[in-house]
PDB file of C-alpha atoms in Angstrom:
ATOM      1  CA  UNK A   1     128.138  36.839 -31.023  1.00  0.00           C
ATOM      2  CA  UNK A   2     131.465  35.600 -31.292  1.00  0.00           C
ATOM      3  CA  UNK A   3     133.053  32.778 -29.461  1.00  0.00           C
ATOM      4  CA  UNK A   4     135.880  33.517 -28.298  1.00  0.00           C
ATOM      5  CA  UNK A   5     136.198  34.995 -25.228  1.00  0.00           C
ATOM      6  CA  UNK A   6     138.319  38.126 -23.855  1.00  0.00           C
ATOM      7  CA  UNK A   7     139.307  40.283 -20.087  1.00  0.00           C
ATOM      8  CA  UNK A   8     138.096  43.751 -19.913  1.00  0.00           C
ATOM      9  CA  UNK A   9     139.718  44.318 -16.961  1.00  0.00           C
ATOM     10  CA  UNK A  10     138.506  41.124 -14.978  1.00  0.00           C
ATOM     11  CA  UNK A  11     135.165  40.839 -16.543  1.00  0.00           C
ATOM     12  CA  UNK A  12     135.007  38.320 -19.330  1.00  0.00           C
ATOM     13  CA  UNK A  13     133.211  39.803 -22.415  1.00  0.00           C
ATOM     14  CA  UNK A  14     132.328  38.420 -26.311  1.00  0.00           C
ATOM     15  CA  UNK A  15     136.194  39.636 -28.558  1.00  0.00           C
ATOM     16  CA  UNK A  16     133.798  41.763 -30.719  1.00  0.00           C
ATOM     17  CA  UNK A  17     132.320  43.586 -27.582  1.00  0.00           C
ATOM     18  CA  UNK A  18     136.475  44.832 -25.969  1.00  0.00           C
ATOM     19  CA  UNK A  19     136.778  47.429 -28.907  1.00  0.00           C
ATOM     20  CA  UNK A  20     133.889  48.956 -27.361  1.00  0.00           C
ATOM     21  CA  UNK A  21     134.091  49.475 -23.941  1.00  0.00           C
ATOM     22  CA  UNK A  22     137.495  50.222 -23.844  1.00  0.00           C
ATOM     23  CA  UNK A  23     136.638  53.299 -26.631  1.00  0.00           C
ATOM     24  CA  UNK A  24     133.921  53.655 -23.805  1.00  0.00           C
ATOM     25  CA  UNK A  25     136.942  54.131 -20.904  1.00  0.00           C
ATOM     26  CA  UNK A  26     139.028  56.735 -22.961  1.00  0.00           C
ATOM     27  CA  UNK A  27     136.082  58.822 -24.599  1.00  0.00           C
ATOM     28  CA  UNK A  28     135.018  59.696 -21.406  1.00  0.00           C
ATOM     29  CA  UNK A  29     138.299  60.644 -19.746  1.00  0.00           C
ATOM     30  CA  UNK A  30     140.408  62.043 -22.667  1.00  0.00           C
ATOM     31  CA  UNK A  31     139.552  65.961 -21.106  1.00  0.00           C
ATOM     32  CA  UNK A  32     140.615  64.480 -17.845  1.00  0.00           C
ATOM     33  CA  UNK A  33     143.880  62.546 -19.390  1.00  0.00           C
ATOM     34  CA  UNK A  34     146.274  63.890 -18.651  1.00  0.00           C
ATOM     35  CA  UNK A  35     145.369  66.137 -15.218  1.00  0.00           C
ATOM     36  CA  UNK A  36     145.072  62.276 -13.489  1.00  0.00           C
ATOM     37  CA  UNK A  37     147.636  60.580 -14.836  1.00  0.00           C
ATOM     38  CA  UNK A  38     149.573  63.762 -12.654  1.00  0.00           C
ATOM     39  CA  UNK A  39     147.890  62.683  -9.980  1.00  0.00           C
ATOM     40  CA  UNK A  40     148.174  59.313 -10.255  1.00  0.00           C
ATOM     41  CA  UNK A  41     151.115  59.091 -11.155  1.00  0.00           C
ATOM     42  CA  UNK A  42     152.419  61.669  -8.959  1.00  0.00           C
ATOM     43  CA  UNK A  43     154.150  63.953 -11.898  1.00  0.00           C
ATOM     44  CA  UNK A  44     156.165  59.820 -13.042  1.00  0.00           C
ATOM     45  CA  UNK A  45     154.392  59.156 -15.987  1.00  0.00           C
ATOM     46  CA  UNK A  46     156.483  62.081 -17.406  1.00  0.00           C
ATOM     47  CA  UNK A  47     159.505  61.193 -16.311  1.00  0.00           C
ATOM     48  CA  UNK A  48     159.109  57.093 -18.183  1.00  0.00           C
ATOM     49  CA  UNK A  49     157.716  59.028 -20.801  1.00  0.00           C
ATOM     50  CA  UNK A  50     160.563  61.336 -21.135  1.00  0.00           C
ATOM     51  CA  UNK A  51     163.008  57.892 -20.663  1.00  0.00           C
ATOM     52  CA  UNK A  52     161.921  56.414 -23.305  1.00  0.00           C
ATOM     53  CA  UNK A  53     162.307  58.859 -25.448  1.00  0.00           C
ATOM     54  CA  UNK A  54     165.806  59.445 -24.735  1.00  0.00           C
ATOM     55  CA  UNK A  55     167.005  55.551 -25.375  1.00  0.00           C
ATOM     56  CA  UNK A  56     165.767  55.102 -28.500  1.00  0.00           C
ATOM     57  CA  UNK A  57     168.341  55.980 -30.899  1.00  0.00           C
ATOM     58  CA  UNK A  58     166.765  58.399 -33.835  1.00  0.00           C
ATOM     59  CA  UNK A  59     168.687  60.092 -35.915  1.00  0.00           C
ATOM     60  CA  UNK A  60     167.643  63.625 -37.781  1.00  0.00           C
ATOM     61  CA  UNK A  61     164.883  63.182 -40.455  1.00  0.00           C
ATOM     62  CA  UNK A  62     163.902  60.166 -39.116  1.00  0.00           C
ATOM     63  CA  UNK A  63     160.391  58.068 -39.820  1.00  0.00           C
ATOM     64  CA  UNK A  64     158.838  57.524 -36.464  1.00  0.00           C
ATOM     65  CA  UNK A  65     155.337  55.574 -35.544  1.00  0.00           C
ATOM     66  CA  UNK A  66     152.923  56.739 -31.912  1.00  0.00           C
ATOM     67  CA  UNK A  67     150.560  54.318 -31.578  1.00  0.00           C
ATOM     68  CA  UNK A  68     148.169  54.703 -28.708  1.00  0.00           C
ATOM     69  CA  UNK A  69     149.539  58.379 -29.103  1.00  0.00           C
ATOM     70  CA  UNK A  70     146.704  60.245 -27.525  1.00  0.00           C
ATOM     71  CA  UNK A  71     147.592  63.130 -26.314  1.00  0.00           C
ATOM     72  CA  UNK A  72     150.913  63.309 -27.601  1.00  0.00           C
ATOM     73  CA  UNK A  73     153.795  63.178 -25.139  1.00  0.00           C
ATOM     74  CA  UNK A  74     155.904  61.132 -27.263  1.00  0.00           C
ATOM     75  CA  UNK A  75     155.129  62.138 -30.166  1.00  0.00           C
ATOM     76  CA  UNK A  76     156.189  66.154 -29.236  1.00  0.00           C
ATOM     77  CA  UNK A  77     159.225  64.070 -28.201  1.00  0.00           C
ATOM     78  CA  UNK A  78     160.172  62.573 -31.064  1.00  0.00           C
ATOM     79  CA  UNK A  79     159.246  65.485 -33.719  1.00  0.00           C
ATOM     80  CA  UNK A  80     162.256  66.841 -31.721  1.00  0.00           C
ATOM     81  CA  UNK A  81     164.628  64.229 -31.842  1.00  0.00           C
ATOM     82  CA  UNK A  82     163.923  63.893 -35.632  1.00  0.00           C
ATOM     83  CA  UNK A  83     163.997  67.468 -36.470  1.00  0.00           C
ATOM     84  CA  UNK A  84     161.978  68.867 -39.910  1.00  0.00           C
ATOM     85  CA  UNK A  85     162.703  66.772 -42.252  1.00  0.00           C
ATOM     86  CA  UNK A  86     161.745  63.941 -39.697  1.00  0.00           C
ATOM     87  CA  UNK A  87     158.097  62.085 -40.039  1.00  0.00           C
ATOM     88  CA  UNK A  88     155.971  61.533 -36.848  1.00  0.00           C
ATOM     89  CA  UNK A  89     152.241  59.916 -37.238  1.00  0.00           C
ATOM     90  CA  UNK A  90     150.838  60.838 -34.029  1.00  0.00           C
ATOM     91  CA  UNK A  91     147.714  57.601 -34.030  1.00  0.00           C
ATOM     92  CA  UNK A  92     144.886  55.975 -31.990  1.00  0.00           C
ATOM     93  CA  UNK A  93     142.137  54.137 -32.557  1.00  0.00           C
ATOM     94  CA  UNK A  94     139.857  56.542 -30.329  1.00  0.00           C
ATOM     95  CA  UNK A  95     138.805  60.529 -31.515  1.00  0.00           C
ATOM     96  CA  UNK A  96     138.423  61.170 -28.185  1.00  0.00           C
ATOM     97  CA  UNK A  97     142.199  61.016 -27.108  1.00  0.00           C
ATOM     98  CA  UNK A  98     142.929  61.440 -31.327  1.00  0.00           C
ATOM     99  CA  UNK A  99     141.312  64.881 -31.084  1.00  0.00           C
ATOM    100  CA  UNK A 100     142.334  66.641 -27.315  1.00  0.00           C
ATOM    101  CA  UNK A 101     146.127  65.176 -28.577  1.00  0.00           C
ATOM    102  CA  UNK A 102     146.408  66.518 -31.851  1.00  0.00           C
ATOM    103  CA  UNK A 103     144.793  69.466 -31.127  1.00  0.00           C
ATOM    104  CA  UNK A 104     146.998  70.263 -28.140  1.00  0.00           C
ATOM    105  CA  UNK A 105     149.963  69.685 -30.298  1.00  0.00           C
ATOM    106  CA  UNK A 106     148.664  72.217 -33.047  1.00  0.00           C
ATOM    107  CA  UNK A 107     148.238  74.099 -29.629  1.00  0.00           C
ATOM    108  CA  UNK A 108     152.190  73.674 -29.452  1.00  0.00           C
ATOM    109  CA  UNK A 109     152.997  75.780 -32.787  1.00  0.00           C
ATOM    110  CA  UNK A 110     154.006  71.563 -33.176  1.00  0.00           C
ATOM    111  CA  UNK A 111     151.581  70.238 -37.357  1.00  0.00           C
ATOM    112  CA  UNK A 112     152.338  66.806 -37.596  1.00  0.00           C
ATOM    113  CA  UNK A 113     150.546  63.832 -38.792  1.00  0.00           C
ATOM    114  CA  UNK A 114     147.444  62.098 -37.315  1.00  0.00           C
ATOM    115  CA  UNK A 115     145.531  58.684 -38.355  1.00  0.00           C
ATOM    116  CA  UNK A 116     142.856  57.256 -36.395  1.00  0.00           C
ATOM    117  CA  UNK A 117     144.470  53.534 -36.418  1.00  0.00           C
ATOM    118  CA  UNK A 118     143.657  50.555 -35.230  1.00  0.00           C
ATOM    119  CA  UNK A 119     147.352  48.487 -34.018  1.00  0.00           C
ATOM    120  CA  UNK A 120     146.066  45.521 -35.299  1.00  0.00           C
ATOM    121  CA  UNK A 121     145.284  46.528 -38.701  1.00  0.00           C
ATOM    122  CA  UNK A 122     147.939  49.577 -39.157  1.00  0.00           C
ATOM    123  CA  UNK A 123     147.136  51.640 -42.148  1.00  0.00           C
ATOM    124  CA  UNK A 124     150.988  52.230 -43.332  1.00  0.00           C
ATOM    125  CA  UNK A 125     153.396  50.412 -45.813  1.00  0.00           C
ATOM    126  CA  UNK A 126     155.388  47.844 -45.515  1.00  0.00           C
ATOM    127  CA  UNK A 127     159.164  48.141 -43.375  1.00  0.00           C
ATOM    128  CA  UNK A 128     158.604  52.258 -43.652  1.00  0.00           C
ATOM    129  CA  UNK A 129     159.660  53.278 -40.075  1.00  0.00           C
ATOM    130  CA  UNK A 130     162.915  54.113 -38.183  1.00  0.00           C
ATOM    131  CA  UNK A 131     160.772  53.905 -34.886  1.00  0.00           C
ATOM    132  CA  UNK A 132     157.669  52.545 -33.670  1.00  0.00           C
ATOM    133  CA  UNK A 133     156.386  53.625 -29.875  1.00  0.00           C
ATOM    134  CA  UNK A 134     153.210  52.576 -28.128  1.00  0.00           C
ATOM    135  CA  UNK A 135     153.283  54.125 -24.034  1.00  0.00           C
ATOM    136  CA  UNK A 136     150.270  52.806 -22.017  1.00  0.00           C
ATOM    137  CA  UNK A 137     148.367  50.786 -24.503  1.00  0.00           C
ATOM    138  CA  UNK A 138     149.122  47.875 -25.965  1.00  0.00           C
ATOM    139  CA  UNK A 139     146.995  46.795 -22.552  1.00  0.00           C
ATOM    140  CA  UNK A 140     144.058  48.137 -24.083  1.00  0.00           C
ATOM    141  CA  UNK A 141     144.257  46.109 -26.732  1.00  0.00           C
ATOM    142  CA  UNK A 142     142.075  42.974 -27.956  1.00  0.00           C
ATOM    143  CA  UNK A 143     144.578  40.293 -30.284  1.00  0.00           C
ATOM    144  CA  UNK A 144     147.999  41.967 -28.768  1.00  0.00           C
ATOM    145  CA  UNK A 145     150.470  39.803 -30.929  1.00  0.00           C
ATOM    146  CA  UNK A 146     148.307  40.334 -33.493  1.00  0.00           C
ATOM    147  CA  UNK A 147     149.010  44.547 -33.050  1.00  0.00           C
ATOM    148  CA  UNK A 148     152.899  43.668 -31.778  1.00  0.00           C
ATOM    149  CA  UNK A 149     153.357  41.692 -35.524  1.00  0.00           C
ATOM    150  CA  UNK A 150     152.346  45.142 -37.209  1.00  0.00           C
ATOM    151  CA  UNK A 151     154.554  46.969 -35.047  1.00  0.00           C
ATOM    152  CA  UNK A 152     156.979  44.394 -36.798  1.00  0.00           C
ATOM    153  CA  UNK A 153     155.746  44.905 -39.938  1.00  0.00           C
ATOM    154  CA  UNK A 154     156.321  48.815 -40.170  1.00  0.00           C
ATOM    155  CA  UNK A 155     159.663  48.691 -39.342  1.00  0.00           C
ATOM    156  CA  UNK A 156     162.005  49.220 -41.318  1.00  0.00           C
ATOM    157  CA  UNK A 157     165.630  46.101 -41.083  1.00  0.00           C
ATOM    158  CA  UNK A 158     166.939  47.394 -37.876  1.00  0.00           C
ATOM    159  CA  UNK A 159     164.574  49.691 -36.712  1.00  0.00           C
ATOM    160  CA  UNK A 160     163.117  49.226 -33.181  1.00  0.00           C
ATOM    161  CA  UNK A 161     159.874  49.281 -31.109  1.00  0.00           C
ATOM    162  CA  UNK A 162     159.564  49.903 -27.215  1.00  0.00           C
ATOM    163  CA  UNK A 163     156.839  49.641 -25.855  1.00  0.00           C
ATOM    164  CA  UNK A 164     156.226  51.665 -21.955  1.00  0.00           C
ATOM    165  CA  UNK A 165     153.659  49.754 -20.240  1.00  0.00           C
ATOM    166  CA  UNK A 166     152.653  49.015 -16.751  1.00  0.00           C
ATOM    167  CA  UNK A 167     153.880  45.395 -15.343  1.00  0.00           C
ATOM    168  CA  UNK A 168     154.607  43.537 -13.174  1.00  0.00           C
ATOM    169  CA  UNK A 169     155.958  45.197  -9.186  1.00  0.00           C
ATOM    170  CA  UNK A 170     158.232  43.875  -7.208  1.00  0.00           C
ATOM    171  CA  UNK A 171     157.040  41.371  -4.432  1.00  0.00           C
ATOM    172  CA  UNK A 172     157.376  43.746  -1.369  1.00  0.00           C
ATOM    173  CA  UNK A 173     154.653  46.011  -2.934  1.00  0.00           C
ATOM    174  CA  UNK A 174     152.269  44.427  -3.655  1.00  0.00           C
ATOM    175  CA  UNK A 175     149.995  44.676  -0.994  1.00  0.00           C
ATOM    176  CA  UNK A 176     150.622  48.913  -0.733  1.00  0.00           C
ATOM    177  CA  UNK A 177     150.057  48.786  -4.648  1.00  0.00           C
ATOM    178  CA  UNK A 178     147.186  47.514  -4.683  1.00  0.00           C
ATOM    179  CA  UNK A 179     145.056  49.598  -1.704  1.00  0.00           C
ATOM    180  CA  UNK A 180     146.077  52.468  -3.606  1.00  0.00           C
ATOM    181  CA  UNK A 181     145.096  50.552  -7.178  1.00  0.00           C
ATOM    182  CA  UNK A 182     141.671  49.704  -6.415  1.00  0.00           C
ATOM    183  CA  UNK A 183     141.948  51.726  -3.404  1.00  0.00           C
ATOM    184  CA  UNK A 184     142.328  54.856  -4.047  1.00  0.00           C
ATOM    185  CA  UNK A 185     142.497  55.692  -7.488  1.00  0.00           C
ATOM    186  CA  UNK A 186     139.147  54.492  -8.165  1.00  0.00           C
ATOM    187  CA  UNK A 187     138.336  57.744  -5.796  1.00  0.00           C
ATOM    188  CA  UNK A 188     141.180  59.976  -6.824  1.00  0.00           C
ATOM    189  CA  UNK A 189     138.866  58.956 -10.072  1.00  0.00           C
ATOM    190  CA  UNK A 190     135.517  60.252  -9.287  1.00  0.00           C
ATOM    191  CA  UNK A 191     137.124  63.441  -7.625  1.00  0.00           C
ATOM    192  CA  UNK A 192     138.737  64.715 -10.678  1.00  0.00           C
ATOM    193  CA  UNK A 193     137.789  63.368 -13.817  1.00  0.00           C
ATOM    194  CA  UNK A 194     133.757  62.439 -12.528  1.00  0.00           C
ATOM    195  CA  UNK A 195     134.606  58.751 -13.444  1.00  0.00           C
ATOM    196  CA  UNK A 196     135.005  56.272 -10.997  1.00  0.00           C
ATOM    197  CA  UNK A 197     134.371  53.525 -13.206  1.00  0.00           C
ATOM    198  CA  UNK A 198     136.974  54.244 -15.958  1.00  0.00           C
ATOM    199  CA  UNK A 199     139.366  54.025 -13.241  1.00  0.00           C
ATOM    200  CA  UNK A 200     138.300  50.916 -11.766  1.00  0.00           C
ATOM    201  CA  UNK A 201     139.071  48.938 -15.000  1.00  0.00           C
ATOM    202  CA  UNK A 202     142.572  50.903 -15.647  1.00  0.00           C
ATOM    203  CA  UNK A 203     143.414  49.695 -12.735  1.00  0.00           C
ATOM    204  CA  UNK A 204     141.902  46.134 -12.960  1.00  0.00           C
ATOM    205  CA  UNK A 205     143.555  47.173 -16.806  1.00  0.00           C
ATOM    206  CA  UNK A 206     146.987  46.834 -15.072  1.00  0.00           C
ATOM    207  CA  UNK A 207     146.557  43.338 -13.464  1.00  0.00           C
ATOM    208  CA  UNK A 208     145.429  41.346 -16.170  1.00  0.00           C
ATOM    209  CA  UNK A 209     148.190  42.497 -18.597  1.00  0.00           C
ATOM    210  CA  UNK A 210     151.612  40.458 -19.225  1.00  0.00           C
ATOM    211  CA  UNK A 211     154.421  41.206 -17.005  1.00  0.00           C
ATOM    212  CA  UNK A 212     157.698  41.611 -18.079  1.00  0.00           C
ATOM    213  CA  UNK A 213     158.829  38.738 -19.180  1.00  0.00           C
ATOM    214  CA  UNK A 214     156.080  37.138 -20.559  1.00  0.00           C
ATOM    215  CA  UNK A 215     155.868  40.260 -23.387  1.00  0.00           C
ATOM    216  CA  UNK A 216     159.262  39.848 -24.362  1.00  0.00           C
ATOM    217  CA  UNK A 217     158.526  36.469 -25.512  1.00  0.00           C
ATOM    218  CA  UNK A 218     155.622  37.630 -26.796  1.00  0.00           C
ATOM    219  CA  UNK A 219     158.018  40.607 -28.898  1.00  0.00           C
ATOM    220  CA  UNK A 220     160.559  37.118 -29.655  1.00  0.00           C
ATOM    221  CA  UNK A 221     156.842  35.477 -31.064  1.00  0.00           C
ATOM    222  CA  UNK A 222     156.142  38.515 -33.475  1.00  0.00           C
ATOM    223  CA  UNK A 223     159.613  38.084 -34.609  1.00  0.00           C
ATOM    224  CA  UNK A 224     161.297  40.853 -32.981  1.00  0.00           C
ATOM    225  CA  UNK A 225     165.091  40.488 -31.900  1.00  0.00           C
ATOM    226  CA  UNK A 226     167.540  41.919 -28.762  1.00  0.00           C
ATOM    227  CA  UNK A 227     164.541  41.886 -26.908  1.00  0.00           C
ATOM    228  CA  UNK A 228     164.732  43.259 -23.286  1.00  0.00           C
ATOM    229  CA  UNK A 229     163.185  45.694 -21.032  1.00  0.00           C
ATOM    230  CA  UNK A 230     163.991  47.887 -18.512  1.00  0.00           C
ATOM    231  CA  UNK A 231     161.834  47.740 -15.118  1.00  0.00           C
ATOM    232  CA  UNK A 232     161.131  51.723 -14.072  1.00  0.00           C
ATOM    233  CA  UNK A 233     159.733  52.602  -9.826  1.00  0.00           C
ATOM    234  CA  UNK A 234     160.039  49.105  -8.393  1.00  0.00           C
ATOM    235  CA  UNK A 235     157.989  47.718 -12.174  1.00  0.00           C
ATOM    236  CA  UNK A 236     155.042  49.397 -12.019  1.00  0.00           C
ATOM    237  CA  UNK A 237     155.963  50.739 -15.115  1.00  0.00           C
ATOM    238  CA  UNK A 238     158.287  48.690 -17.690  1.00  0.00           C
ATOM    239  CA  UNK A 239     160.280  49.707 -21.158  1.00  0.00           C
ATOM    240  CA  UNK A 240     160.176  46.917 -23.100  1.00  0.00           C
ATOM    241  CA  UNK A 241     162.533  47.644 -26.502  1.00  0.00           C
ATOM    242  CA  UNK A 242     162.406  45.410 -29.014  1.00  0.00           C
ATOM    243  CA  UNK A 243     164.849  45.121 -32.719  1.00  0.00           C
ATOM    244  CA  UNK A 244     163.455  43.838 -36.375  1.00  0.00           C
ATOM    245  CA  UNK A 245     166.795  42.139 -38.151  1.00  0.00           C
TER     246      UNK A 245
END
C-alpha cells in the first residue's frame, strides 16, 4: 500500500485504490448514465454542453481531444464543428462508458476514433490538438494537476482547454442544493439506476472538487494562460477556459 492518500467522495483512501473505486462507480452507472443525467439536471446538462460547444473557437479540419468523453455528447458536437476533414478522439478511462459512447455514436452513423485512455498519461504526441475538452470528468481524477499538465502538453500553441465541471454553488442556494444532493439524488439513483451508493459518491465528489478560483489557479500552474471561467445555473457548474501560448 502507498502512504499517499486521497479522497473518494468524503472517504480517505490510498491513492492506488481510487482509480479502481471510481471505475466501479462508472461501470455500474454506464447503461443508465444519460437517463440519470436528464433526471438529475432536469435536462440542463444538455444546455451546459451546448454552451461549451458554441464557446469554442474551432475551425473546419480542426483536431479535438474529448477526455472522459463518456457517452459522446461533446464528441458529437465537436465532430459537427470540424467536419469530415477534422479529427475528433473520444476517450475515457472507463471501458463501460467508452463502449456506450462509441456504440451510441455508431448508431447515429458517426464513426470516430476512440481510445481507452488515462488523462494523467495521454497516449498522444506533443502539440497535436487544437482543442481539448473534459466534461464532468476532472473531479474523478486522482492527480488533477498531472492531468492538466498532460492536456497542456498535447495542445498546439494557441490551442484551448475547456473544462466543464460541477463547481461551487452560490451561497444562498447551498442549503437547498445540499438537500437535493444528499437526500434526493441517492433515492433517484436507487429507483432509476438501482444504485444509490454510486450517486451518493457523485454528490460527495462534487463537494470535494476545487472551487472556481482554485481550479483557475491550477490551470495557471499547469502552464495555461488567459484562464477564465463562466458560471452557469448559479454556480452549480462552471466552464473554465485556458489557452496554451
